């Protein structure tokens, strides 16, 4: 895979909430920095520029930590891998996902685009909470301007602790999803997203021939009973039966 990360911490018109930068020190002495939302019922967005990378024959690992400190009625905390061509001054929720160059011979052959061994995909990943019904972990891949959510029902964490979310994508199109270092799910892009066209489609105009026979079985005209078949008993004594 290869791609560029875009952004400089600027928020778009949709992101009206104010983000606060904090730092703290753990008991171990390790200092950490955090970004915290400061308003309720607001949209927030922030981006950071990263160097161009190339993951040819290597694995992409996207990981971040999130802590939801209070009860929320409806909200999400997603991370997106963005293209290097993003207009950072207008960065917000509608900013398209990046096009990550996915180096997989099998996948690129199936998709039929880009040079052989390369397929362009985008990525959005993270938890979504809304009421008591939605506790979903989104894994959405973007391809040719269309978003494809994972077909599995994945659950996110709902407590007020810090959690690490990890998405791993390998050159053979296999993936793993981890929360706090423990694998929650795994599979293949071939089966768990509807990116590839189906192997079979329904022939909507297909009709039965006029002489179609609906019987599941037919008699074999050449079938012959074994010799002595009619004289065989229907039942035989059970030699192990006891009274």
Coordinates of C-alpha atoms in Angstrom, one line a residue:
X1 CA 0.0 0.0 0.0
X2 CA 1.1 3.5 -0.5
X3 CA -0.5 6.9 0.2
X4 CA -0.2 10.3 1.7
X5 CA -1.7 11.7 4.9
X6 CA -3.1 15.2 4.7
X7 CA -4.1 17.8 7.3
X8 CA -2.6 20.4 9.6
X9 CA -5.1 20.5 12.5
X10 CA -7.5 22.8 10.7
X11 CA -11.3 22.2 11.1
X12 CA -13.9 22.7 8.4
X13 CA -17.2 24.5 8.5
X14 CA -18.9 21.5 10.0
X15 CA -16.5 21.1 12.8
X16 CA -17.6 23.9 15.1
X17 CA -16.5 22.5 18.4
X18 CA -13.3 23.5 20.0
X19 CA -10.5 20.9 20.6
X20 CA -8.3 21.3 23.6
X21 CA -4.7 19.9 23.8
X22 CA -3.8 18.3 27.1
X23 CA -0.7 16.6 28.5
X24 CA -0.4 14.3 31.5
X25 CA 2.1 12.1 33.2
X26 CA 1.5 8.4 34.0
X27 CA 2.6 6.8 37.2
X28 CA 5.4 5.2 35.3
X29 CA 6.7 8.7 34.5
X30 CA 5.7 8.4 30.8
X31 CA 4.3 11.7 29.5
X32 CA 1.4 11.6 27.1
X33 CA -0.4 14.2 25.0
X34 CA -4.1 14.2 24.3
X35 CA -6.7 16.0 22.2
X36 CA -10.1 16.5 24.0
X37 CA -13.4 17.8 22.8
X38 CA -14.8 20.7 25.0
X39 CA -18.4 21.2 23.9
X40 CA -21.5 19.0 23.8
X41 CA -23.6 18.6 20.7
X42 CA -20.9 19.8 18.3
X43 CA -18.9 18.4 15.4
X44 CA -15.2 18.1 15.7
X45 CA -12.5 17.4 13.2
X46 CA -8.7 17.6 13.1
X47 CA -6.1 16.3 10.7
X48 CA -2.4 15.8 10.7
X49 CA 0.1 15.5 7.9
X50 CA 2.2 12.4 7.7
X51 CA 5.0 11.5 5.3
X52 CA 4.2 9.7 2.1
X53 CA 4.5 5.9 2.6
X54 CA 4.7 2.8 0.5
X55 CA 3.6 -0.6 1.9
X56 CA 4.5 -2.8 -1.0
X57 CA 4.6 -6.4 0.3
X58 CA 4.0 -5.2 3.8
X59 CA 1.1 -4.8 6.2
X60 CA -0.8 -1.6 7.0
X61 CA -1.6 -1.1 10.7
X62 CA -3.9 1.8 11.6
X63 CA -4.3 2.3 15.4
X64 CA -5.4 5.0 17.7
X65 CA -6.8 5.4 21.2
X66 CA -10.1 7.0 22.4
X67 CA -11.6 7.7 25.7
X68 CA -15.3 8.6 26.0
X69 CA -15.4 10.2 29.5
X70 CA -19.2 10.9 29.7
X71 CA -22.5 9.4 28.6
X72 CA -23.3 10.5 25.1
X73 CA -26.7 10.4 23.3
X74 CA -25.2 10.1 19.9
X75 CA -21.7 10.4 18.6
X76 CA -18.8 8.8 16.9
X77 CA -15.0 8.9 17.2
X78 CA -13.6 7.8 13.8
X79 CA -10.2 8.0 12.2
X80 CA -9.8 8.3 8.4
X81 CA -6.8 7.8 6.2
X82 CA -6.8 10.9 4.0
X83 CA -5.3 11.6 0.6
X84 CA -2.4 14.0 0.3
X85 CA -4.6 16.1 -2.0
X86 CA -7.1 17.2 0.7
X87 CA -8.0 20.8 1.1
X88 CA -6.9 21.1 4.7
X89 CA -8.7 24.4 5.3
X90 CA -12.0 22.8 4.4
X91 CA -11.4 19.6 6.3
X92 CA -14.5 18.1 7.9
X93 CA -16.9 15.2 8.1
X94 CA -17.5 15.3 4.3
X95 CA -13.9 15.0 3.4
X96 CA -13.4 11.9 1.2
X97 CA -11.4 9.0 2.5
X98 CA -7.9 8.6 1.1
X99 CA -7.0 6.4 -1.8
X100 CA -4.6 3.9 -0.3
X101 CA -2.7 1.9 -3.0
X102 CA -3.3 -1.7 -2.0
X103 CA -0.6 -3.9 -3.4
X104 CA -2.4 -7.2 -3.9
X105 CA -2.1 -9.2 -7.1
X106 CA -5.3 -11.1 -6.5
X107 CA -7.4 -8.0 -5.5
X108 CA -6.2 -5.9 -8.4
X109 CA -7.0 -8.6 -10.9
X110 CA -10.5 -8.9 -9.5
X111 CA -11.1 -5.1 -9.4
X112 CA -9.6 -4.6 -12.9
X113 CA -8.1 -1.2 -12.3
X114 CA -4.7 0.5 -11.9
X115 CA -1.4 -1.3 -12.9
X116 CA -1.3 -5.0 -12.1
X117 CA -0.7 -5.5 -8.4
X118 CA -2.2 -2.2 -7.3
X119 CA -5.8 -1.4 -6.2
X120 CA -6.9 2.0 -4.8
X121 CA -8.9 2.0 -1.6
X122 CA -9.8 4.4 1.2
X123 CA -10.5 3.7 4.9
X124 CA -12.6 4.9 7.8
X125 CA -12.5 3.2 11.2
X126 CA -13.9 3.7 14.7
X127 CA -16.7 3.4 17.2
X128 CA -20.2 4.9 16.8
X129 CA -22.6 5.2 19.8
X130 CA -26.2 6.4 19.5
X131 CA -28.9 5.7 22.1
X132 CA -29.2 2.1 23.4
X133 CA -29.4 0.5 20.0
X134 CA -26.2 1.6 18.2
X135 CA -22.9 0.4 19.6
X136 CA -21.2 -0.2 16.4
X137 CA -17.6 -0.4 15.3
X138 CA -17.4 1.0 11.7
X139 CA -14.9 -0.4 9.2
X140 CA -15.7 1.4 5.9
X141 CA -13.6 1.0 2.7
X142 CA -14.0 3.5 -0.1
X143 CA -13.5 2.5 -3.7
X144 CA -14.1 4.7 -6.8
X145 CA -16.1 7.2 -4.8
X146 CA -18.4 4.7 -3.1
X147 CA -18.3 3.6 0.5
X148 CA -18.5 0.0 1.5
X149 CA -19.2 -0.9 5.2
X150 CA -18.1 -4.2 6.5
X151 CA -20.9 -6.7 6.4
X152 CA -20.3 -8.0 9.9
X153 CA -22.0 -6.5 13.0
X154 CA -19.0 -5.4 15.1
X155 CA -19.5 -4.0 18.6
X156 CA -17.4 -1.2 20.1
X157 CA -16.6 -0.6 23.8
X158 CA -19.2 1.4 25.7
X159 CA -17.5 2.2 29.1
X160 CA -15.6 5.3 30.0
X161 CA -12.1 3.8 29.9
X162 CA -9.3 4.4 27.3
X163 CA -9.4 1.8 24.5
X164 CA -7.0 1.1 21.6
X165 CA -8.6 0.3 18.3
X166 CA -6.5 -1.4 15.6
X167 CA -7.2 -2.3 12.0
X168 CA -4.6 -4.5 10.2
X169 CA -4.8 -4.9 6.4
X170 CA -2.4 -7.3 4.7
X171 CA -1.2 -7.6 1.1
X172 CA -3.1 -10.8 0.6
X173 CA -6.4 -9.0 1.4
X174 CA -6.8 -10.6 4.8
X175 CA -7.5 -8.3 7.8
X176 CA -7.7 -8.3 11.6
X177 CA -9.5 -6.0 14.0
X178 CA -8.2 -5.6 17.5
X179 CA -9.4 -3.8 20.6
X180 CA -6.9 -3.3 23.4
X181 CA -4.5 -5.7 21.6
X182 CA -7.0 -8.6 21.5
X183 CA -8.4 -9.8 18.2
X184 CA -12.1 -9.2 17.9
X185 CA -12.5 -10.3 14.3
X186 CA -10.7 -11.2 11.1
X187 CA -11.4 -12.3 7.6
X188 CA -10.9 -11.4 4.0
X189 CA -11.8 -8.3 1.9
X190 CA -13.0 -10.7 -0.7
X191 CA -15.9 -11.9 1.5
X192 CA -16.6 -9.3 4.2
X193 CA -17.1 -6.2 1.9
X194 CA -19.2 -5.9 -1.2
X195 CA -16.4 -4.3 -3.2
X196 CA -15.9 -7.2 -5.6
X197 CA -18.7 -8.0 -8.0
X198 CA -20.7 -11.2 -7.1
X199 CA -19.4 -14.4 -8.7
X200 CA -23.0 -15.2 -9.8
X201 CA -25.9 -12.9 -10.6
X202 CA -29.6 -13.8 -11.1
X203 CA -30.6 -14.0 -14.7
X204 CA -33.8 -11.8 -14.5
X205 CA -34.9 -12.7 -18.0
X206 CA -34.3 -16.4 -17.7
X207 CA -37.4 -18.6 -18.3
X208 CA -38.0 -22.4 -18.2
X209 CA -38.0 -24.1 -21.5
X210 CA -41.4 -25.3 -22.7
X211 CA -40.5 -28.9 -22.2
X212 CA -38.9 -28.4 -18.8
X213 CA -39.5 -31.4 -16.4
X214 CA -40.0 -30.3 -12.8
X215 CA -39.7 -33.8 -11.3
X216 CA -36.6 -34.0 -9.1
X217 CA -36.1 -37.7 -9.7
X218 CA -37.0 -40.0 -12.7
X219 CA -37.2 -43.8 -12.9
X220 CA -34.2 -45.6 -14.4
X221 CA -35.7 -47.7 -17.2
X222 CA -32.6 -49.9 -17.1
X223 CA -32.8 -50.5 -13.3
X224 CA -33.2 -54.2 -12.4
X225 CA -34.0 -55.7 -9.0
X226 CA -31.2 -57.9 -7.5
X227 CA -31.8 -61.6 -7.6
X228 CA -34.0 -62.7 -4.7
X229 CA -34.9 -59.1 -3.7
X230 CA -38.7 -59.9 -3.4
X231 CA -38.0 -62.8 -0.9
X232 CA -35.8 -60.7 1.4
X233 CA -37.4 -60.1 4.8
X234 CA -38.3 -56.5 5.7
X235 CA -36.8 -56.9 9.2
X236 CA -34.2 -59.1 10.7
X237 CA -33.6 -60.1 14.4
X238 CA -31.2 -57.9 16.3
X239 CA -28.5 -60.3 17.6
X240 CA -27.7 -57.9 20.5
X241 CA -31.3 -57.4 21.7
X242 CA -32.1 -58.8 25.2
X243 CA -35.4 -59.3 26.8

